[in-house]
Amino acid sequence: MKITKIINNLGFIFLLVGCQSTYTYPPQQKETLTNPPNEDTNIEKFLVFDKVSVRIFNKIPSLYKMKGEEVSYWSDKWLEVFLYENGSYYYDTAGYFEIEGKPRKIEITSNKKIYYEESLQKWNISSSDTEDIDLTVKVNNKQKVLTSKVVELPFKKKATQGDLIETLGFPDRKRTYHVSWPCSKKLNGIWYSPGPSAVGKIDHWFYDEYPRLVIDVSFGEVREIHTMPYGERLTNRAPRGC
């Protein structure tokens, strides 16, 4: 399916990609990384060429959803794709790597609906079922499939803290934050922007049974969840003065 650019009424540009469609990987910056392992893992795979290889890192191998809710996830950290050559890693240039002296395009297909918002450099994957999400990365006629497992949680949105304790037990960790107007802050992947009269106390619960899951239980009920990508750390505290 052809990628289509659409500008919405806010001026944002979207790349709309349907099922089994092609997505052009966004340009990135270069960074220092560790050497690759010898073989593919469940979160890391390699396309090997004559003198170079392409490293693909799935930073969200599991994606959580609440019972009865659809999967809809925004991230700028879902996949990372690098070129590995002579002991160094390189990001792409405008969605291309130089392989065997020629520009080779990075293409991503999925069994789910995906689109990339250029203005925010984030992409979204949405699904109405619990089928796992397959992302196929293709470079120079070679490809690898990385799977993000969809995990449906045993509770619904607006479940009380008591309901959560009866279902999952007491949380293994808890963190409390305070964000007050006029501050806006992202805490463990969830954005908060309280109004002038809103109470700014935020409560997050964590369970070892569900790695990288953040549950917002502010005001005594489940308000939101977030799946943290690999490499994303918990927020220590809200900014001073908020």
CSV table of C-alpha atoms in Angstrom, one decimal:
chain,number,residue,atom,x,y,z
A,1,MET,CA,0.0,0.0,0.0
A,2,LYS,CA,1.2,3.5,-0.8
A,3,ILE,CA,2.2,5.8,2.0
A,4,THR,CA,0.0,8.9,2.0
A,5,LYS,CA,0.9,12.3,3.5
A,6,ILE,CA,-2.0,14.1,5.1
A,7,ILE,CA,-2.0,17.5,6.8
A,8,ASN,CA,-4.7,17.8,9.5
A,9,ASN,CA,-6.4,21.0,10.7
A,10,LEU,CA,-3.6,21.5,13.2
A,11,GLY,CA,-1.0,21.5,10.5
A,12,PHE,CA,0.5,18.2,11.6
A,13,ILE,CA,1.8,15.9,8.8
A,14,PHE,CA,0.9,12.2,9.0
A,15,LEU,CA,2.2,9.2,7.1
A,16,LEU,CA,-0.8,6.9,7.1
A,17,VAL,CA,0.1,3.3,6.7
A,18,GLY,CA,-2.5,0.5,6.5
A,19,CYS,CA,-2.1,-3.2,7.3
A,20,GLN,CA,0.7,-4.9,5.4
A,21,SER,CA,1.9,-1.4,4.3
A,22,THR,CA,5.3,0.2,4.0
A,23,TYR,CA,6.7,2.7,6.5
A,24,THR,CA,9.8,4.8,5.9
A,25,TYR,CA,12.0,4.8,9.0
A,26,PRO,CA,12.5,8.4,10.3
A,27,PRO,CA,16.0,9.9,10.3
A,28,GLN,CA,17.9,9.6,13.5
A,29,GLN,CA,21.2,10.9,15.1
A,30,LYS,CA,24.4,8.9,15.6
A,31,GLU,CA,25.2,7.5,19.1
A,32,THR,CA,27.7,5.2,20.8
A,33,LEU,CA,26.4,1.6,21.4
A,34,THR,CA,27.8,-1.7,22.6
A,35,ASN,CA,28.9,-4.4,20.3
A,36,PRO,CA,26.2,-6.7,18.9
A,37,PRO,CA,25.7,-10.2,20.2
A,38,ASN,CA,26.5,-13.3,18.1
A,39,GLU,CA,22.9,-14.2,17.3
A,40,ASP,CA,19.4,-12.9,17.2
A,41,THR,CA,17.4,-12.6,20.4
A,42,ASN,CA,13.7,-11.9,21.1
A,43,ILE,CA,14.4,-8.1,21.1
A,44,GLU,CA,17.4,-7.8,18.8
A,45,LYS,CA,18.0,-9.1,15.3
A,46,PHE,CA,20.5,-8.6,12.5
A,47,LEU,CA,20.6,-8.4,8.8
A,48,VAL,CA,24.1,-9.5,7.7
A,49,PHE,CA,25.7,-8.3,4.5
A,50,ASP,CA,29.3,-8.7,3.1
A,51,LYS,CA,31.1,-6.1,5.2
A,52,VAL,CA,28.3,-4.5,7.2
A,53,SER,CA,25.3,-5.5,9.3
A,54,VAL,CA,22.0,-3.8,10.3
A,55,ARG,CA,21.0,-4.0,13.9
A,56,ILE,CA,17.3,-3.9,14.8
A,57,PHE,CA,16.3,-3.3,18.4
A,58,ASN,CA,12.7,-3.8,19.5
A,59,LYS,CA,12.4,-1.6,22.6
A,60,ILE,CA,8.8,-2.7,23.3
A,61,PRO,CA,8.7,-6.5,23.1
A,62,SER,CA,5.5,-6.5,25.2
A,63,LEU,CA,2.7,-4.0,25.0
A,64,TYR,CA,0.0,-3.8,27.8
A,65,LYS,CA,-3.7,-3.0,27.3
A,66,MET,CA,-6.5,-2.8,29.8
A,67,LYS,CA,-9.4,-5.2,29.6
A,68,GLY,CA,-12.0,-4.0,27.0
A,69,GLU,CA,-9.7,-1.2,25.7
A,70,GLU,CA,-8.1,-1.0,22.3
A,71,VAL,CA,-4.4,-1.0,21.7
A,72,SER,CA,-3.2,2.6,20.8
A,73,TYR,CA,0.4,3.4,21.6
A,74,TRP,CA,2.5,6.4,20.7
A,75,SER,CA,6.3,6.2,20.9
A,76,ASP,CA,9.4,7.6,19.4
A,77,LYS,CA,11.3,4.6,20.8
A,78,TRP,CA,9.6,1.5,19.3
A,79,LEU,CA,12.3,0.3,17.0
A,80,GLU,CA,15.9,1.5,16.6
A,81,VAL,CA,17.7,0.5,13.4
A,82,PHE,CA,21.5,1.0,13.1
A,83,LEU,CA,24.2,0.2,10.6
A,84,TYR,CA,27.2,-1.6,12.1
A,85,GLU,CA,30.5,-1.2,10.2
A,86,ASN,CA,34.2,-1.5,11.4
A,87,GLY,CA,33.3,-1.5,15.1
A,88,SER,CA,31.0,1.6,14.9
A,89,TYR,CA,27.3,2.2,14.8
A,90,TYR,CA,25.6,4.7,12.5
A,91,TYR,CA,22.0,5.9,12.2
A,92,ASP,CA,20.4,6.2,8.9
A,93,THR,CA,20.4,9.4,6.7
A,94,ALA,CA,16.8,10.3,5.7
A,95,GLY,CA,15.8,6.6,5.9
A,96,TYR,CA,18.8,5.2,4.0
A,97,PHE,CA,21.9,3.3,4.7
A,98,GLU,CA,25.0,3.0,2.4
A,99,ILE,CA,25.5,-0.7,1.8
A,100,GLU,CA,27.9,-2.1,-0.7
A,101,GLY,CA,28.4,1.4,-2.1
A,102,LYS,CA,24.8,2.1,-2.8
A,103,PRO,CA,21.9,3.8,-0.9
A,104,ARG,CA,19.6,1.2,0.6
A,105,LYS,CA,16.1,2.2,1.9
A,106,ILE,CA,14.8,1.0,5.3
A,107,GLU,CA,11.3,-0.3,5.0
A,108,ILE,CA,9.0,-1.4,7.8
A,109,THR,CA,5.7,-3.4,7.4
A,110,SER,CA,3.2,-4.4,10.0
A,111,ASN,CA,0.2,-6.6,10.4
A,112,LYS,CA,-1.4,-3.7,12.2
A,113,LYS,CA,-2.2,-0.1,11.3
A,114,ILE,CA,0.7,2.2,11.8
A,115,TYR,CA,1.5,5.8,11.0
A,116,TYR,CA,4.3,8.2,11.7
A,117,GLU,CA,3.7,11.9,12.7
A,118,GLU,CA,6.6,13.8,11.3
A,119,SER,CA,6.0,17.0,13.3
A,120,LEU,CA,6.5,15.1,16.6
A,121,GLN,CA,8.8,12.3,15.2
A,122,LYS,CA,6.6,9.7,16.9
A,123,TRP,CA,4.6,6.8,15.5
A,124,ASN,CA,1.4,5.1,16.5
A,125,ILE,CA,0.3,1.5,16.3
A,126,SER,CA,-3.4,0.7,16.9
A,127,SER,CA,-5.3,-2.5,17.1
A,128,SER,CA,-8.8,-3.6,18.3
A,129,ASP,CA,-7.8,-7.1,19.3
A,130,THR,CA,-5.1,-8.9,21.3
A,131,GLU,CA,-3.2,-10.3,18.3
A,132,ASP,CA,0.6,-9.8,18.6
A,133,ILE,CA,2.1,-7.0,16.6
A,134,ASP,CA,4.6,-8.0,13.9
A,135,LEU,CA,7.0,-5.5,12.5
A,136,THR,CA,9.0,-6.6,9.5
A,137,VAL,CA,12.2,-4.6,8.8
A,138,LYS,CA,13.6,-4.9,5.2
A,139,VAL,CA,16.9,-3.5,3.9
A,140,ASN,CA,18.4,-4.4,0.5
A,141,ASN,CA,16.1,-7.4,0.0
A,142,LYS,CA,16.8,-8.9,3.4
A,143,GLN,CA,14.3,-8.8,6.2
A,144,LYS,CA,13.6,-9.8,9.8
A,145,VAL,CA,10.4,-9.9,11.8
A,146,LEU,CA,10.2,-8.6,15.3
A,147,THR,CA,7.2,-9.3,17.4
A,148,SER,CA,5.6,-7.2,20.2
A,149,LYS,CA,3.4,-9.4,22.3
A,150,VAL,CA,0.1,-7.8,23.3
A,151,VAL,CA,-0.8,-8.5,26.9
A,152,GLU,CA,-4.3,-7.9,28.2
A,153,LEU,CA,-4.3,-6.9,31.8
A,154,PRO,CA,-6.9,-8.5,34.2
A,155,PHE,CA,-8.5,-5.1,35.1
A,156,LYS,CA,-10.5,-2.3,33.5
A,157,LYS,CA,-10.0,1.4,33.3
A,158,LYS,CA,-11.5,3.1,36.4
A,159,ALA,CA,-11.0,0.0,38.6
A,160,THR,CA,-10.5,1.1,42.2
A,161,GLN,CA,-7.2,0.7,44.0
A,162,GLY,CA,-9.0,-2.0,46.1
A,163,ASP,CA,-10.0,-3.8,43.0
A,164,LEU,CA,-6.4,-3.8,41.8
A,165,ILE,CA,-5.1,-5.1,45.1
A,166,GLU,CA,-7.7,-7.9,45.1
A,167,THR,CA,-6.7,-8.8,41.5
A,168,LEU,CA,-2.9,-8.4,41.5
A,169,GLY,CA,-2.1,-8.1,45.2
A,170,PHE,CA,-0.2,-5.2,46.8
A,171,PRO,CA,2.1,-3.3,44.4
A,172,ASP,CA,5.8,-4.2,44.5
A,173,ARG,CA,6.7,-0.5,44.2
A,174,LYS,CA,4.8,2.8,44.4
A,175,ARG,CA,5.8,6.4,43.5
A,176,THR,CA,4.0,9.6,44.3
A,177,TYR,CA,4.5,12.9,42.4
A,178,HIS,CA,3.1,16.4,42.6
A,179,VAL,CA,2.4,18.5,39.5
A,180,SER,CA,0.4,21.7,39.9
A,181,TRP,CA,-0.8,24.4,37.5
A,182,PRO,CA,0.8,25.9,35.4
A,183,CYS,CA,3.4,23.1,35.1
A,184,SER,CA,3.1,20.3,32.5
A,185,LYS,CA,5.2,17.2,33.0
A,186,LYS,CA,5.7,13.8,31.6
A,187,LEU,CA,6.0,11.2,34.4
A,188,ASN,CA,7.0,7.7,33.5
A,189,GLY,CA,5.7,8.2,29.9
A,190,ILE,CA,2.4,9.8,30.9
A,191,TRP,CA,1.7,13.5,30.3
A,192,TYR,CA,0.1,15.7,33.0
A,193,SER,CA,-1.2,19.2,32.6
A,194,PRO,CA,-3.5,20.0,35.6
A,195,GLY,CA,-5.8,23.0,35.6
A,196,PRO,CA,-5.7,25.9,38.1
A,197,SER,CA,-8.1,24.2,40.6
A,198,ALA,CA,-6.9,20.6,40.1
A,199,VAL,CA,-5.1,18.6,42.8
A,200,GLY,CA,-1.6,17.8,41.6
A,201,LYS,CA,-1.0,14.5,43.5
A,202,ILE,CA,0.0,11.6,41.1
A,203,ASP,CA,0.3,8.0,42.2
A,204,HIS,CA,2.0,5.3,40.1
A,205,TRP,CA,2.0,1.6,41.0
A,206,PHE,CA,4.3,-1.1,39.7
A,207,TYR,CA,4.2,-4.9,39.7
A,208,ASP,CA,7.1,-7.3,39.0
A,209,GLU,CA,4.7,-9.6,37.3
A,210,TYR,CA,4.3,-7.0,34.5
A,211,PRO,CA,7.7,-5.6,33.7
A,212,ARG,CA,7.8,-2.0,32.5
A,213,LEU,CA,4.1,-1.4,33.2
A,214,VAL,CA,3.1,1.9,34.8
A,215,ILE,CA,-0.3,2.1,36.4
A,216,ASP,CA,-1.7,5.5,37.3
A,217,VAL,CA,-4.0,5.1,40.3
A,218,SER,CA,-4.4,8.7,41.2
A,219,PHE,CA,-7.6,9.7,43.0
A,220,GLY,CA,-8.2,6.1,44.0
A,221,GLU,CA,-8.8,4.5,40.6
A,222,VAL,CA,-7.0,3.3,37.5
A,223,ARG,CA,-6.8,6.3,35.2
A,224,GLU,CA,-4.1,5.4,32.7
A,225,ILE,CA,-1.4,2.9,31.9
A,226,HIS,CA,1.9,3.1,30.0
A,227,THR,CA,4.3,0.5,28.7
A,228,MET,CA,7.9,1.8,29.2
A,229,PRO,CA,10.3,1.1,26.4
A,230,TYR,CA,13.7,-0.5,27.2
A,231,GLY,CA,16.1,2.2,28.2
A,232,GLU,CA,13.5,4.5,29.6
A,233,ARG,CA,14.0,5.1,33.3
A,234,LEU,CA,11.4,6.0,36.0
A,235,THR,CA,11.0,9.6,36.8
A,236,ASN,CA,12.6,10.5,40.2
A,237,ARG,CA,10.4,13.5,41.0
A,238,ALA,CA,8.4,16.2,39.4
A,239,PRO,CA,10.2,19.5,38.6
A,240,ARG,CA,10.9,21.9,41.4
A,241,GLY,CA,8.1,24.4,41.8
A,242,CYS,CA,5.4,22.1,40.3
